[in-house]
Short mmCIF file of C-alpha atoms and ligand atoms in Angstrom, two decimals:
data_model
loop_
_atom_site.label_atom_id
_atom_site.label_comp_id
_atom_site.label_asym_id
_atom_site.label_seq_id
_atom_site.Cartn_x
_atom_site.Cartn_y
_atom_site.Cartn_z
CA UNK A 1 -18.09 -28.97 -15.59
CA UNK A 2 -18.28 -28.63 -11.89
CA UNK A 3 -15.04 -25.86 -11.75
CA UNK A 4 -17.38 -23.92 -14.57
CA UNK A 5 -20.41 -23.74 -12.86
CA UNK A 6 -18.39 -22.62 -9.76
CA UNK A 7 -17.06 -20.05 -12.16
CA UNK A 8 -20.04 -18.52 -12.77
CA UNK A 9 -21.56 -17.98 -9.86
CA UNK A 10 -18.19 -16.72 -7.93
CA UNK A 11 -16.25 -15.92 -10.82
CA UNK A 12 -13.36 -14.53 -9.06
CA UNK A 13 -12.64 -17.95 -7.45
CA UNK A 14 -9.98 -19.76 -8.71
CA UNK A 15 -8.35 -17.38 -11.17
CA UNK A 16 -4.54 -16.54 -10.23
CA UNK A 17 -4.06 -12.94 -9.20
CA UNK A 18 -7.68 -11.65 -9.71
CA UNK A 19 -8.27 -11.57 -5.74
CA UNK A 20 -4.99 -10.31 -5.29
CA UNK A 21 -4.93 -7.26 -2.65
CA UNK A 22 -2.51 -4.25 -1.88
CA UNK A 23 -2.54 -1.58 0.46
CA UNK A 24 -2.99 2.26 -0.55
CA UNK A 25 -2.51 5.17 1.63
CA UNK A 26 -2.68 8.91 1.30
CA UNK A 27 -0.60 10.26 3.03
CA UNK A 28 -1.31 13.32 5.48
CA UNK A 29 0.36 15.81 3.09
CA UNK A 30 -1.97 14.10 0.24
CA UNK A 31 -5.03 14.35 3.02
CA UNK A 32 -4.30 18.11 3.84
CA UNK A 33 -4.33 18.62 -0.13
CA UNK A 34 -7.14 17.60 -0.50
CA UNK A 35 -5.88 14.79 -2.73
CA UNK A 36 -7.80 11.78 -1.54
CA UNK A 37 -10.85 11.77 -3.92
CA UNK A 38 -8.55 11.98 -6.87
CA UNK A 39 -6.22 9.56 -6.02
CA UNK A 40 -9.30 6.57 -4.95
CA UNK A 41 -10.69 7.99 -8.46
CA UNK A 42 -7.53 6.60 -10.55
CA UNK A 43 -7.90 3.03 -8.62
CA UNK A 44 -11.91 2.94 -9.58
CA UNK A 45 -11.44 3.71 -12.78
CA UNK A 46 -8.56 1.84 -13.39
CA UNK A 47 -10.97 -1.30 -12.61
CA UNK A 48 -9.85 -1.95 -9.23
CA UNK A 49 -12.19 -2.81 -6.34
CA UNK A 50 -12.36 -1.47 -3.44
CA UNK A 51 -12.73 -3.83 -0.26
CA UNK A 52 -11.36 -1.70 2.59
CA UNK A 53 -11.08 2.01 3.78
CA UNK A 54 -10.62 3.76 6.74
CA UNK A 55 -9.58 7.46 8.39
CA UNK A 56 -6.91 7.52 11.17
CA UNK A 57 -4.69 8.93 13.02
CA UNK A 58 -1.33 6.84 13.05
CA UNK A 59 0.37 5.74 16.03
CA UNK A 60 4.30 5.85 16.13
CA UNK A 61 4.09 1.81 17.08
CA UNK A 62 2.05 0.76 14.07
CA UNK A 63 3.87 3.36 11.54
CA UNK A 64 7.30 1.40 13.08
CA UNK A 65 5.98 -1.94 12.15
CA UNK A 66 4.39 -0.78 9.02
CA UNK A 67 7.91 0.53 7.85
CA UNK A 68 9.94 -1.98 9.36
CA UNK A 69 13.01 -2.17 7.07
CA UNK A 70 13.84 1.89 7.27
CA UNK A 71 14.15 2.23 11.26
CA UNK A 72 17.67 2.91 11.26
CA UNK A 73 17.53 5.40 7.65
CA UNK A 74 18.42 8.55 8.83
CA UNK A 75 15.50 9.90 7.50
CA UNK A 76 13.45 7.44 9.72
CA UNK A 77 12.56 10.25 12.74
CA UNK A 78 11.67 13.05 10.08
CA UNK A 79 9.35 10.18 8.08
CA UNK A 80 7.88 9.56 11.45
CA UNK A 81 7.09 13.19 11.94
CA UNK A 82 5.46 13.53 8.81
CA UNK A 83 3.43 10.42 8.99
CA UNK A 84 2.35 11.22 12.46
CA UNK A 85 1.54 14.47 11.52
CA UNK A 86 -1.80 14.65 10.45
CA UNK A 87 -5.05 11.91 9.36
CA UNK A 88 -4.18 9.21 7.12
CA UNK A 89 -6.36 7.74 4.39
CA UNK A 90 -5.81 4.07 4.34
CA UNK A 91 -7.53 1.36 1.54
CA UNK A 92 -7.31 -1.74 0.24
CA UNK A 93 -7.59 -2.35 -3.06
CA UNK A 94 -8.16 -6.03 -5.02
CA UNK A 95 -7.73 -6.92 -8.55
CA UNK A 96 -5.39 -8.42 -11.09
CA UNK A 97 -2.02 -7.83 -10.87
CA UNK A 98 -3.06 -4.88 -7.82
CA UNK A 99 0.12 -4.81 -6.47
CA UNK A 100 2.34 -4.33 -9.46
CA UNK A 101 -0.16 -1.82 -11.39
CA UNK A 102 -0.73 0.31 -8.17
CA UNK A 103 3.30 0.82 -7.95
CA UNK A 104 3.34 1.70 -11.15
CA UNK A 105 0.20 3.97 -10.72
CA UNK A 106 1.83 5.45 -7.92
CA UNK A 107 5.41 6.46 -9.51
CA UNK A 108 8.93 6.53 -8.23
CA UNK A 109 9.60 7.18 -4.40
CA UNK A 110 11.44 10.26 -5.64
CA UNK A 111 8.62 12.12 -7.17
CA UNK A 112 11.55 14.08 -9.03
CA UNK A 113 11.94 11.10 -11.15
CA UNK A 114 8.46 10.20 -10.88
CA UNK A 115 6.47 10.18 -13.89
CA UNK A 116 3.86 12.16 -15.23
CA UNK A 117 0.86 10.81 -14.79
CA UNK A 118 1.94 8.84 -12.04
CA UNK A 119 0.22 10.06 -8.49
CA UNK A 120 3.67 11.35 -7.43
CA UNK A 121 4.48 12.77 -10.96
CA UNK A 122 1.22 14.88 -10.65
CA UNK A 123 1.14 15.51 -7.45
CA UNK A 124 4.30 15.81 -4.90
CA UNK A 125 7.38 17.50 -5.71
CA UNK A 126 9.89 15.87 -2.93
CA UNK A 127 10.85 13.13 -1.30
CA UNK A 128 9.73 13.85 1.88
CA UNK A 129 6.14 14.93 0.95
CA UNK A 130 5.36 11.99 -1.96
CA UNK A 131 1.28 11.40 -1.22
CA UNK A 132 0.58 8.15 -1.63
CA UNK A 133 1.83 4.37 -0.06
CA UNK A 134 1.26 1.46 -2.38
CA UNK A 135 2.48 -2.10 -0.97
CA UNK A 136 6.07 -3.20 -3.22
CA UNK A 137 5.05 -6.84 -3.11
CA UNK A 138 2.50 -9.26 -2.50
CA UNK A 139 3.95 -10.96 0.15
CA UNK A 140 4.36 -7.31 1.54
CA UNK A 141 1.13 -6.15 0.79
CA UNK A 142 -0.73 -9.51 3.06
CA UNK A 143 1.81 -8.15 5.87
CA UNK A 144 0.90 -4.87 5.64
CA UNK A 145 -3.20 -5.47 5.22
CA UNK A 146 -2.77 -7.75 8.13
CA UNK A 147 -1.28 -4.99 9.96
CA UNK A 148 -3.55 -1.95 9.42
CA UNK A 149 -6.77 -3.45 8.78
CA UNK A 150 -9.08 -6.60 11.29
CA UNK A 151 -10.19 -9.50 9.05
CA UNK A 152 -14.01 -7.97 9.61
CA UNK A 153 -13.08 -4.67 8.16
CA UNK A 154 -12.47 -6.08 4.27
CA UNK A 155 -15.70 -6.59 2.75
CA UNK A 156 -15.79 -9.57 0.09
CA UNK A 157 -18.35 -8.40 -2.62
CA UNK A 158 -19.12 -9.22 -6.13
CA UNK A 159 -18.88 -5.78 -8.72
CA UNK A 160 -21.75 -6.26 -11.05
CA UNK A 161 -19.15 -5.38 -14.19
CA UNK A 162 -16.47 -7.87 -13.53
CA UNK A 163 -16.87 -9.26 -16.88
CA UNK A 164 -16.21 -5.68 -18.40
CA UNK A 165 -13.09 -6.00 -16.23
CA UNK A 166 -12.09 -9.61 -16.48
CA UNK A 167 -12.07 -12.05 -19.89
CA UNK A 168 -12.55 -15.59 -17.36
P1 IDP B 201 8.04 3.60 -1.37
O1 IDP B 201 7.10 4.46 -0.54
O2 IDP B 201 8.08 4.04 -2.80
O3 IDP B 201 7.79 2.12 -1.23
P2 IDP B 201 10.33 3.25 0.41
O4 IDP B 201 11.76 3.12 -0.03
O5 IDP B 201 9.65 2.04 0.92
O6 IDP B 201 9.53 3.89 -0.82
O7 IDP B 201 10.29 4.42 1.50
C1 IDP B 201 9.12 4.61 2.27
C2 IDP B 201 8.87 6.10 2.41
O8 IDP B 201 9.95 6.67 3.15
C3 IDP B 201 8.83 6.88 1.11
O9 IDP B 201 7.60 6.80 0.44
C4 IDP B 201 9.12 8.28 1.62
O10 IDP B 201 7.96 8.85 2.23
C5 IDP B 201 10.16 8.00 2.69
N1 IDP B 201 11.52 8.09 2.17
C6 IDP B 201 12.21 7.17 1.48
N2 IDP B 201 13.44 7.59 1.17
C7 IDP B 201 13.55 8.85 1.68
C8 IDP B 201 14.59 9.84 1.70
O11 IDP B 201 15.67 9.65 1.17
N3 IDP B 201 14.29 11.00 2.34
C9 IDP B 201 13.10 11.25 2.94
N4 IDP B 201 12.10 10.35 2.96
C10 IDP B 201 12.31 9.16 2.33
MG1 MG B 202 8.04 0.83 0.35
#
């Protein structure tokens, strides 16, 4: 009885994979495009939330951590050019399943293979210009929230149509 009534006041609480997060960036060729109010407009209406969002600048220390596992690629220096190359739109988004959805949302890294109606199968055309980051797991996606965004910038709030979203 208790668990139910705590259900209904917090109803996220408790539910495997509802609170789950990911992290979604445009990309500065998506940015330059003018891409970003189309891409946060699949998430929303997908039924995601969003709890974080910010404009920047990337340094080449923070895009080396964030992408860890391709420093020695020998794409690596060209992907940091591009990255660095312009503002970045960076969110996080929470929801069930986030992580998983939002890859599939997203499309294939090769946007040649991506797609359509994927982000990268409507968008991007290459490789090297493919709009949009989505985190690949959820173990990467805490690493890479940790990374980009301080505990006080995520907002915890309550979307008034969760039931429309959610069968508890
Ligand atoms: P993902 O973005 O779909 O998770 P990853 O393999 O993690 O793909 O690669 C990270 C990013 O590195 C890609 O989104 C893309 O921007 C870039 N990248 C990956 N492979 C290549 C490549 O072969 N050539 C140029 N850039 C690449
Ligand atoms: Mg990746």
């Amino acid at each position: 009885m208790a668990i139910y009534s705590l259900l209904f006041f917090y109803p996220c609480i408790g539910i495997p994979g509802v609170r789950e997060r990911t992290l979604i960036a445009v990309k500065p060729d998506g940015v330059q495009r003018r891409l970003v109010g189309q891409i946060m407009q699949r998430f929303e209406q997908r039924g995601f939330k969003l709890v974080g969002m910010k404009m920047l600048q990337v340094s080449e220390e923070l895009l080396s951590q964030h992408y860890q596992e391709l420093r020695r690629k020998p794409f690596y220096p060209s992907l940091l050019h591009y990255m660095t190359s312009g503002p970045i739109v960076v969110m996080v988004w929470e929801g069930h399943n986030v992580v998983r959805t939002s890859r599939i949302m997203v499309g294939d890294t090769n946007p040649a293979e991506a797609q359509a109606g994927t982000v990268r199968g409507d968008f991007s055309i290459h490789i090297s210009r493919n709009v949009v980051h989505a985190s690949d797991s959820v173990e990467g996606a805490q690493r890479e929230i940790q990374l980009w965004f301080h505990r006080k910038e995520l907002m915890d709030w309550d979307c008034y149509d969760h039931n429309s979203t959610y069968q508890l």
